[in-house]
């Protein structure tokens, strides 16, 4: 088929068209810090003894950690995991590792404030790669090439050149991307128990899904007050529309697909028009655009009111969904589905690149060398295993060679799956094998519930089928750095406005909003995408 080609996702080859996500990337403005010159190393003022062990007053290494607001979580700076870090890394390096909590939902805004005030932790991180580029462009970050050569060989070996390449700016290493071991992104989930009550099959395309949503609305198989056929929240939050939009896109040449704004892709308008139809027929959460925290959508799902929703591929297995759902609606049985088929018979969906969260060292840091040593220490397989799985018999048990988590409370509990916020060099379980990683992550999510373990494994398989990853230009898009935040905010507002518009006003509103988007920087970003794409292709010849 014209314009499509294959890439590997770790488990299998999947149909892929490399598409740029740069147009929609969110970037926050401004960063500060003069600090030392780029490339210089800075460590604690401690001296070194003849034996090589540092002496004198210990240095304090500050490290960001996400505060996810998990119920019952311990002190994020004093728990089993931070104590291990200070015992195993801190003492031998004459250092105190201090963790700085940052609210997960406010991490970009918080980082901007901390960077501007020269108060960002020695090791800071974000999932927003464009934000890191912004900081690097403003001379706010250490370049890390020399530090990695001197103190990060284990880290370099673990991550590999491809993952590290995502952390470069202007040919220099400015951040340390985590290695993403699992590449699935979004997923779609439907109440199988509702389907069974209505005698309906699992929908496999848009038309079948529409008929199913109508049946959920009209027949209310769960006999609930305020049934919601399809639950979602404001654009940009945890709830999404899965791969619906991609299923409307028409086949196009590779360059066009990669470089063109999604708003201009053929079929994109029809996708949002279809969603608009569903909203006006009361098949989608009525007040979704006001739900900017997902609290309402979460409540609707966990109270058993929802027939279908799309979110991260592992969302139904997370504690905040799984536990209250089983309490409120024990008969609920969500299963993953592939229902958005395009006109070529593919279930095209975006998957993650191999890189995950970006760790970086602000120029205001006085502990750059120690920071790299810490990340390098974390790449030790024994260290990584403990931070992800803890003690056998306490935090996990081994079943068929796979560590199965044992739920804990108090200081022994993990505040995120596999302690991802304390293991920033890796995103996902790491046992050196994709199949084992999937099984391990599924077991961690399920917390001993075999049905949820199967749900996770099935969801991963579905959501890495017919996947494509974003194109790595290898060159920063300067227009995106300049206009990215504006375009990202506009993108969210456009989605919400188009879905709730009156059907008679949709066409005119779509044209108006897209023109405003392109005039606000979308055109400049797209033109630079074309330029950078052609340069990257020429470099391969």
Coordinates of C-alpha atoms in Angstrom, one line a residue:
X1 CA 0.0 0.0 0.0
X2 CA 1.3 3.4 -1.0
X3 CA 3.1 5.4 1.7
X4 CA 3.3 2.7 4.4
X5 CA 6.3 0.7 5.5
X6 CA 7.3 -1.5 8.4
X7 CA 9.2 -0.8 11.7
X8 CA 9.9 -3.1 14.7
X9 CA 8.1 -2.5 18.0
X10 CA 10.0 -5.1 20.1
X11 CA 7.5 -7.9 19.9
X12 CA 6.7 -8.0 16.2
X13 CA 6.9 -6.0 13.0
X14 CA 4.0 -3.6 12.8
X15 CA 2.7 -1.5 9.9
X16 CA 4.1 2.0 10.4
X17 CA 4.1 5.4 9.0
X18 CA 6.5 7.6 10.8
X19 CA 4.7 10.7 11.8
X20 CA 5.9 13.8 13.5
X21 CA 4.3 14.7 16.8
X22 CA 6.2 17.9 16.9
X23 CA 3.2 19.9 15.7
X24 CA 1.3 19.0 18.9
X25 CA 4.2 19.1 21.3
X26 CA 3.7 21.3 24.3
X27 CA 6.5 23.6 25.3
X28 CA 6.7 25.9 28.2
X29 CA 8.5 29.2 27.9
X30 CA 11.6 30.4 29.6
X31 CA 14.4 28.9 31.6
X32 CA 17.1 30.5 33.7
X33 CA 20.5 29.8 35.1
X34 CA 24.0 30.8 34.2
X35 CA 26.0 28.3 36.2
X36 CA 29.1 26.8 34.7
X37 CA 30.1 26.7 31.1
X38 CA 28.5 24.0 29.0
X39 CA 30.6 20.8 29.3
X40 CA 32.3 21.7 32.5
X41 CA 32.0 19.1 35.3
X42 CA 31.0 20.1 38.8
X43 CA 31.0 17.9 41.9
X44 CA 30.9 18.3 45.6
X45 CA 33.7 20.1 47.5
X46 CA 34.6 16.9 49.2
X47 CA 38.2 15.7 48.9
X48 CA 39.2 12.2 48.0
X49 CA 41.3 10.0 50.2
X50 CA 44.1 7.8 49.0
X51 CA 41.7 4.8 48.9
X52 CA 39.5 6.7 46.4
X53 CA 36.6 7.2 48.7
X54 CA 35.4 10.8 49.1
X55 CA 35.7 12.4 52.4
X56 CA 34.7 15.7 54.1
X57 CA 31.3 17.1 54.3
X58 CA 28.8 15.1 52.2
X59 CA 27.3 16.6 49.1
X60 CA 23.6 16.9 48.7
X61 CA 22.3 15.6 45.4
X62 CA 18.7 16.7 44.7
X63 CA 16.6 14.5 42.5
X64 CA 13.1 15.2 41.2
X65 CA 10.3 12.7 41.9
X66 CA 6.7 12.9 40.8
X67 CA 4.0 13.3 43.4
X68 CA 1.1 11.4 42.0
X69 CA -1.1 11.8 45.0
X70 CA -1.5 8.1 45.6
X71 CA -3.7 7.4 48.6
X72 CA -1.7 6.4 51.6
X73 CA 1.7 7.1 50.0
X74 CA 4.6 7.6 52.4
X75 CA 7.0 10.5 52.6
X76 CA 8.4 10.6 49.0
X77 CA 11.8 11.6 50.5
X78 CA 11.9 9.0 53.2
X79 CA 10.8 5.5 52.4
X80 CA 12.2 2.1 51.6
X81 CA 13.4 3.1 48.2
X82 CA 15.0 6.4 49.2
X83 CA 16.7 4.7 52.1
X84 CA 18.1 2.1 49.8
X85 CA 19.4 4.8 47.5
X86 CA 21.2 6.6 50.3
X87 CA 22.6 3.5 51.8
X88 CA 23.9 1.9 48.5
X89 CA 24.8 5.1 46.6
X90 CA 24.9 7.9 49.0
X91 CA 27.3 6.5 51.6
X92 CA 29.9 5.1 49.2
X93 CA 29.9 8.5 47.4
X94 CA 29.8 10.6 50.6
X95 CA 26.5 12.1 49.4
X96 CA 23.0 12.6 50.6
X97 CA 20.3 12.1 48.0
X98 CA 17.4 14.3 48.6
X99 CA 14.2 13.8 46.6
X100 CA 12.2 16.9 45.5
X101 CA 8.4 16.1 45.0
X102 CA 6.8 17.7 41.9
X103 CA 3.0 17.3 41.3
X104 CA 2.7 15.1 38.2
X105 CA -0.2 17.1 36.8
X106 CA 1.8 20.4 37.1
X107 CA 5.3 19.1 36.2
X108 CA 5.9 21.4 33.2
X109 CA 4.7 24.5 34.9
X110 CA 6.7 23.7 38.0
X111 CA 9.8 23.0 36.1
X112 CA 9.6 26.3 34.4
X113 CA 9.4 28.1 37.7
X114 CA 12.2 26.1 39.2
X115 CA 14.5 26.6 36.2
X116 CA 13.8 30.3 36.1
X117 CA 14.7 30.6 39.8
X118 CA 17.8 28.5 39.4
X119 CA 16.3 26.0 41.9
X120 CA 15.6 23.0 39.8
X121 CA 16.9 19.7 41.2
X122 CA 20.3 18.5 40.2
X123 CA 18.5 15.7 38.3
X124 CA 15.2 17.0 36.8
X125 CA 13.0 15.2 34.4
X126 CA 10.0 15.6 32.1
X127 CA 8.2 13.6 29.4
X128 CA 8.1 16.8 27.3
X129 CA 11.1 16.6 24.9
X130 CA 10.3 19.9 23.4
X131 CA 10.6 21.5 26.8
X132 CA 14.1 20.0 27.2
X133 CA 15.0 21.5 23.8
X134 CA 13.8 24.8 24.9
X135 CA 15.9 24.7 28.0
X136 CA 19.0 23.6 26.0
X137 CA 18.4 26.4 23.4
X138 CA 18.4 28.9 26.3
X139 CA 21.7 27.6 27.5
X140 CA 20.0 26.3 30.7
X141 CA 21.4 22.7 30.6
X142 CA 24.7 20.9 31.0
X143 CA 26.1 19.2 28.0
X144 CA 26.8 15.7 29.1
X145 CA 29.1 14.1 26.5
X146 CA 32.3 14.4 28.6
X147 CA 30.6 13.4 31.8
X148 CA 29.1 10.3 30.2
X149 CA 32.5 9.3 28.9
X150 CA 34.2 9.7 32.3
X151 CA 31.5 8.5 34.6
X152 CA 28.6 6.9 32.6
X153 CA 29.9 4.0 30.7
X154 CA 27.5 1.5 32.3
X155 CA 24.7 4.0 31.6
X156 CA 25.7 4.4 27.9
X157 CA 26.0 0.6 27.5
X158 CA 22.5 0.1 28.9
X159 CA 20.7 2.8 26.9
X160 CA 22.5 2.4 23.6
X161 CA 23.1 5.0 20.9
X162 CA 19.6 5.1 19.5
X163 CA 17.9 5.9 22.8
X164 CA 20.6 8.4 23.7
X165 CA 20.1 10.1 20.3
X166 CA 16.7 11.4 21.4
X167 CA 18.5 13.4 24.1
X168 CA 20.7 15.4 21.8
X169 CA 20.5 19.1 20.8
X170 CA 22.8 20.7 18.2
X171 CA 24.8 17.4 18.2
X172 CA 25.4 17.4 21.9
X173 CA 23.9 15.3 24.7
X174 CA 21.7 17.5 26.8
X175 CA 19.5 15.0 28.4
X176 CA 19.4 11.3 29.3
X177 CA 16.3 9.6 27.8
X178 CA 14.9 6.6 29.7
X179 CA 14.7 3.4 27.8
X180 CA 11.1 2.5 27.1
X181 CA 10.8 -1.3 27.3
X182 CA 7.1 -1.4 26.3
X183 CA 5.9 0.6 23.3
X184 CA 2.1 0.5 23.5
X185 CA 0.4 3.9 24.0
X186 CA -3.4 4.2 23.8
X187 CA -6.0 1.5 24.1
X188 CA -9.7 1.0 23.8
X189 CA -11.8 -0.9 26.4
X190 CA -15.5 -2.1 26.3
X191 CA -17.8 -3.7 28.8
X192 CA -17.9 -7.4 27.7
X193 CA -20.6 -8.1 30.3
X194 CA -22.8 -5.5 28.7
X195 CA -22.2 -6.9 25.2
X196 CA -23.1 -10.4 26.5
X197 CA -26.4 -9.1 28.1
X198 CA -27.4 -7.5 24.8
X199 CA -26.2 -10.5 22.7
X200 CA -23.8 -8.3 20.8
X201 CA -20.4 -9.2 19.4
X202 CA -17.2 -7.3 20.2
X203 CA -17.2 -4.4 17.6
X204 CA -14.4 -4.6 15.0
X205 CA -15.0 -1.3 13.1
X206 CA -16.6 2.1 13.5
X207 CA -20.0 1.2 12.2
X208 CA -20.3 -1.7 14.7
X209 CA -19.0 0.5 17.5
X210 CA -21.7 3.1 16.7
X211 CA -24.4 0.5 16.8
X212 CA -23.1 -0.8 20.1
X213 CA -23.0 2.7 21.6
X214 CA -26.6 3.3 20.6
X215 CA -27.6 0.0 22.2
X216 CA -25.8 1.0 25.4
X217 CA -27.6 4.3 25.4
X218 CA -31.1 3.0 24.6
X219 CA -31.1 -0.3 26.5
X220 CA -28.8 0.5 29.5
X221 CA -27.7 -3.1 30.0
X222 CA -26.1 -2.2 33.4
X223 CA -29.3 -0.7 34.6
X224 CA -27.4 2.3 36.0
X225 CA -28.5 5.9 36.6
X226 CA -27.0 8.1 33.9
X227 CA -25.5 5.5 31.5
X228 CA -22.6 6.8 29.5
X229 CA -21.9 4.9 26.3
X230 CA -18.5 6.4 25.7
X231 CA -16.7 8.2 28.5
X232 CA -14.0 10.8 27.9
X233 CA -12.5 13.9 29.4
X234 CA -11.1 17.2 28.1
X235 CA -8.5 16.9 25.4
X236 CA -5.0 16.4 26.6
X237 CA -5.9 14.4 29.7
X238 CA -5.7 10.7 30.3
X239 CA -8.8 9.9 28.3
X240 CA -8.4 10.0 24.5
X241 CA -10.1 8.9 21.3
X242 CA -7.7 6.1 20.8
X243 CA -6.8 5.6 17.1
X244 CA -10.2 6.8 15.8
X245 CA -8.7 9.8 14.0
X246 CA -6.0 7.7 12.3
X247 CA -8.7 5.4 11.0
X248 CA -10.1 8.2 8.9
X249 CA -6.8 9.3 7.4
X250 CA -6.3 8.5 3.7
X251 CA -3.1 6.9 2.4
X252 CA -0.5 9.5 1.4
X253 CA 3.2 9.6 0.4
X254 CA 5.6 9.1 3.2
X255 CA 6.9 12.7 3.3
X256 CA 3.4 14.1 3.3
X257 CA 2.3 11.9 6.2
X258 CA 5.4 12.7 8.3
X259 CA 5.6 16.4 7.8
X260 CA 1.9 17.5 7.4
X261 CA 0.0 18.9 10.4
X262 CA -2.6 16.4 11.5
X263 CA -5.3 19.1 11.0
X264 CA -4.5 19.1 7.2
X265 CA -4.3 15.4 6.7
X266 CA -7.0 14.1 4.3
X267 CA -9.8 12.5 6.4
X268 CA -9.0 14.4 9.6
X269 CA -12.0 16.7 9.3
X270 CA -14.3 13.7 8.8
X271 CA -12.9 12.1 12.0
X272 CA -14.0 15.0 14.2
X273 CA -17.3 15.3 12.3
X274 CA -18.0 11.7 13.3
X275 CA -17.2 12.5 17.0
X276 CA -19.4 15.6 16.7
X277 CA -22.2 13.4 15.5
X278 CA -21.7 11.0 18.5
X279 CA -21.7 13.9 21.0
X280 CA -24.9 15.4 19.6
X281 CA -26.5 12.0 19.8
X282 CA -25.6 11.8 23.5
X283 CA -23.2 8.9 23.1
X284 CA -20.2 10.7 24.6
X285 CA -19.8 12.1 28.2
X286 CA -22.1 15.2 28.1
X287 CA -19.7 17.5 30.0
X288 CA -16.4 16.0 29.0
X289 CA -14.9 19.4 27.9
X290 CA -15.2 20.6 31.5
X291 CA -13.5 17.6 33.0
X292 CA -9.9 18.9 33.0
X293 CA -8.7 16.6 35.8
X294 CA -10.4 13.4 34.6
X295 CA -12.0 13.0 38.1
X296 CA -15.5 12.9 36.5
X297 CA -14.5 10.3 33.9
X298 CA -12.7 8.2 36.5
X299 CA -15.8 8.3 38.7
X300 CA -18.1 7.4 35.9
X301 CA -15.9 4.4 34.9
X302 CA -15.4 3.1 38.5
X303 CA -19.1 3.6 39.4
X304 CA -20.0 1.2 36.6
X305 CA -21.8 3.8 34.3
X306 CA -19.5 3.5 31.3
X307 CA -19.7 1.1 28.3
X308 CA -16.6 2.1 26.4
X309 CA -13.6 4.3 26.8
X310 CA -10.1 5.0 25.4
X311 CA -7.1 5.8 27.5
X312 CA -3.5 4.6 28.1
X313 CA -3.2 0.9 27.1
X314 CA -2.8 0.0 30.8
X315 CA -5.3 2.4 32.4
X316 CA -8.0 -0.2 33.4
X317 CA -5.3 -2.1 35.4
X318 CA -4.1 0.9 37.4
X319 CA -5.0 0.9 41.1
X320 CA -7.1 4.0 41.0
X321 CA -9.4 2.3 38.4
X322 CA -9.2 -1.4 39.2
X323 CA -9.8 -1.2 43.0
X324 CA -12.9 1.1 43.1
X325 CA -14.4 -0.6 40.1
X326 CA -14.3 -4.0 41.7
X327 CA -15.8 -2.5 44.8
X328 CA -18.6 -0.5 43.1
X329 CA -19.4 -2.8 40.2
X330 CA -17.8 -6.3 40.7
X331 CA -19.6 -7.7 37.6
X332 CA -17.9 -5.2 35.3
X333 CA -15.6 -6.9 32.8
X334 CA -13.7 -4.5 30.5
X335 CA -11.8 -6.1 27.6
X336 CA -9.4 -4.4 25.1
X337 CA -10.6 -4.1 21.5
X338 CA -9.4 -3.0 18.1
X339 CA -12.4 -1.2 16.5
X340 CA -11.0 1.6 14.4
X341 CA -10.2 0.1 11.1
X342 CA -9.0 2.3 8.2
X343 CA -10.0 1.9 4.5
X344 CA -7.0 -0.4 3.9
X345 CA -8.1 -2.8 6.6
X346 CA -5.4 -1.7 9.1
X347 CA -5.8 -0.6 12.7
X348 CA -3.3 2.2 12.4
X349 CA -2.2 3.5 15.8
X350 CA 0.7 5.5 17.2
X351 CA 3.1 3.7 19.5
X352 CA 5.9 5.2 21.6
X353 CA 9.5 5.6 20.4
X354 CA 12.2 3.7 22.3
X355 CA 12.8 6.7 24.5
X356 CA 10.8 7.6 27.6
X357 CA 11.2 10.3 30.2
X358 CA 14.0 12.9 29.7
X359 CA 16.4 13.5 32.7
X360 CA 18.6 16.5 32.6
X361 CA 21.0 18.5 34.7
X362 CA 20.3 22.2 35.0
X363 CA 23.3 24.6 34.6
X364 CA 22.6 25.9 38.1
X365 CA 23.6 22.5 39.5
X366 CA 26.8 22.2 41.5
X367 CA 26.7 18.4 41.4
X368 CA 26.8 17.4 37.7
X369 CA 29.4 14.8 38.1
X370 CA 27.7 13.2 41.0
X371 CA 24.4 13.3 39.1
X372 CA 25.8 11.3 36.2
X373 CA 27.4 8.8 38.7
X374 CA 24.0 8.3 40.2
X375 CA 22.3 7.6 36.9
X376 CA 25.2 5.3 36.0
X377 CA 24.8 3.5 39.3
X378 CA 21.2 2.9 38.5
X379 CA 22.1 1.1 35.3
X380 CA 23.6 -1.7 37.4
X381 CA 21.1 -4.7 36.8
X382 CA 21.1 -5.5 40.5
X383 CA 20.2 -1.9 41.5
X384 CA 17.6 -1.6 38.8
X385 CA 16.0 -4.9 39.8
X386 CA 15.7 -3.9 43.4
X387 CA 14.3 -0.4 42.7
X388 CA 11.7 -2.0 40.4
X389 CA 10.8 -5.1 42.4
X390 CA 12.2 -4.8 45.9
X391 CA 12.8 -7.8 48.2
X392 CA 11.7 -11.2 47.3
X393 CA 9.1 -12.4 49.8
X394 CA 8.3 -8.9 50.8
X395 CA 7.7 -6.8 47.6
X396 CA 7.5 -9.7 45.1
X397 CA 7.4 -13.4 44.7
X398 CA 8.9 -15.3 41.7
X399 CA 6.4 -17.2 39.6
X400 CA 7.8 -19.0 36.5
X401 CA 10.8 -16.7 36.4
X402 CA 8.6 -13.6 36.6
X403 CA 8.5 -11.3 39.7
X404 CA 4.9 -10.8 40.9
X405 CA 4.4 -7.8 43.1
X406 CA 3.0 -8.1 46.6
X407 CA 0.9 -5.1 47.5
X408 CA 2.3 -3.0 50.4
X409 CA 1.3 -0.1 52.5
X410 CA 3.4 2.5 54.3
X411 CA 7.0 3.1 53.5
X412 CA 7.4 -0.2 51.6
X413 CA 4.7 0.7 49.0
X414 CA 5.5 1.9 45.5
X415 CA 4.0 5.2 44.4
X416 CA 4.0 4.3 40.7
X417 CA 4.1 1.1 38.7
X418 CA 7.6 -0.5 39.0
X419 CA 8.7 2.6 40.9
X420 CA 9.1 4.4 37.6
X421 CA 9.6 7.7 39.3
X422 CA 12.6 6.4 41.2
X423 CA 14.1 4.7 38.1
X424 CA 14.1 7.4 35.5
X425 CA 16.6 5.7 33.2
X426 CA 14.0 3.0 32.3
X427 CA 10.2 3.2 31.5
X428 CA 8.7 -0.2 32.0
X429 CA 9.8 -3.5 33.4
X430 CA 13.4 -4.5 32.6
X431 CA 14.3 -8.1 32.5
X432 CA 16.2 -8.0 29.2
X433 CA 13.4 -9.6 27.1
X434 CA 10.3 -8.1 25.7
X435 CA 8.0 -11.0 26.4
X436 CA 9.2 -11.2 30.0
X437 CA 8.9 -7.4 30.3
X438 CA 5.3 -7.6 29.2
X439 CA 4.5 -10.4 31.6
X440 CA 6.3 -8.7 34.4
X441 CA 4.5 -5.4 33.9
X442 CA 1.2 -7.2 33.6
X443 CA 1.8 -9.0 36.9
X444 CA 2.8 -5.7 38.6
X445 CA -0.4 -4.0 37.4
X446 CA -2.6 -6.9 38.3
X447 CA -1.4 -7.3 41.9
X448 CA -2.3 -11.0 41.9
X449 CA -5.5 -10.8 40.0
X450 CA -5.1 -13.2 37.0
X451 CA -8.0 -11.6 35.1
X452 CA -6.3 -8.2 35.1
X453 CA -3.0 -9.9 34.3
X454 CA -4.5 -11.4 31.1
X455 CA -6.2 -8.0 30.4
X456 CA -2.8 -6.3 30.4
X457 CA -1.1 -8.9 28.2
X458 CA -4.0 -8.8 25.7
X459 CA -4.1 -5.0 25.7
X460 CA -0.4 -4.8 24.9
X461 CA -0.6 -7.2 22.0
X462 CA -3.6 -5.4 20.5
X463 CA -2.0 -1.9 20.9
X464 CA 1.3 -2.8 19.3
X465 CA -0.5 -4.1 16.2
X466 CA -0.4 -1.9 13.1
X467 CA 1.5 0.7 15.0
X468 CA 3.7 3.6 13.9
X469 CA 6.2 5.7 15.8
X470 CA 6.9 9.4 15.4
X471 CA 9.7 10.3 13.1
X472 CA 13.0 11.3 14.7
X473 CA 14.4 14.1 12.5
X474 CA 17.6 14.3 14.5
X475 CA 17.3 18.1 14.2
X476 CA 15.3 20.4 16.5
X477 CA 12.4 22.2 14.8
X478 CA 13.1 25.8 15.8
X479 CA 9.6 26.9 14.8
X480 CA 8.1 24.3 17.1
X481 CA 10.3 25.5 19.9
X482 CA 8.9 29.0 19.3
X483 CA 5.3 28.2 18.7
X484 CA 4.9 24.8 20.3
X485 CA 3.1 25.7 23.5
X486 CA 0.7 28.0 21.7
X487 CA -0.1 25.3 19.2
X488 CA -0.4 22.6 21.9
X489 CA -2.9 24.7 23.8
X490 CA -4.8 25.6 20.6
X491 CA -4.9 21.9 19.6
X492 CA -6.7 20.9 22.8
X493 CA -9.2 23.7 22.6
X494 CA -9.9 23.0 18.9
X495 CA -10.7 19.3 19.7
X496 CA -13.1 20.2 22.4
X497 CA -14.9 23.0 20.5
X498 CA -15.3 20.9 17.4
X499 CA -16.8 18.0 19.2
X500 CA -19.4 20.0 21.0
X501 CA -20.3 22.3 18.1
X502 CA -23.7 22.4 16.5
X503 CA -23.6 20.0 13.5
X504 CA -24.8 22.8 11.2
X505 CA -21.8 25.0 12.3
X506 CA -19.2 22.3 12.2
X507 CA -17.8 22.8 8.7
X508 CA -17.3 26.6 9.0
X509 CA -15.8 26.2 12.5
X510 CA -13.3 23.6 11.4
X511 CA -12.0 25.8 8.5
X512 CA -11.8 28.8 10.8
X513 CA -10.0 27.0 13.6
X514 CA -7.5 25.3 11.3
X515 CA -6.7 28.6 9.6
X516 CA -6.1 30.2 13.0
X517 CA -3.9 27.3 14.0
X518 CA -1.7 27.4 10.8
X519 CA -1.4 31.2 11.0
X520 CA -0.4 30.9 14.7
X521 CA 2.7 28.9 13.8
X522 CA 1.4 25.7 12.4
X523 CA 2.5 26.6 8.9
X524 CA 6.0 27.6 10.0
X525 CA 6.4 24.3 11.9
X526 CA 5.1 22.3 8.9
X527 CA 7.5 24.1 6.5
X528 CA 10.4 23.4 8.8
X529 CA 9.3 19.7 9.1
X530 CA 9.6 19.4 5.3
X531 CA 13.0 21.0 5.3
X532 CA 14.3 18.9 8.2
X533 CA 12.8 15.7 6.7
X534 CA 14.5 16.2 3.4
X535 CA 17.8 17.0 5.1
X536 CA 17.6 13.8 7.2
X537 CA 16.7 11.7 4.1
X538 CA 19.6 13.2 2.1
X539 CA 22.0 12.4 5.0
X540 CA 21.1 8.7 4.7
X541 CA 22.1 8.5 1.1

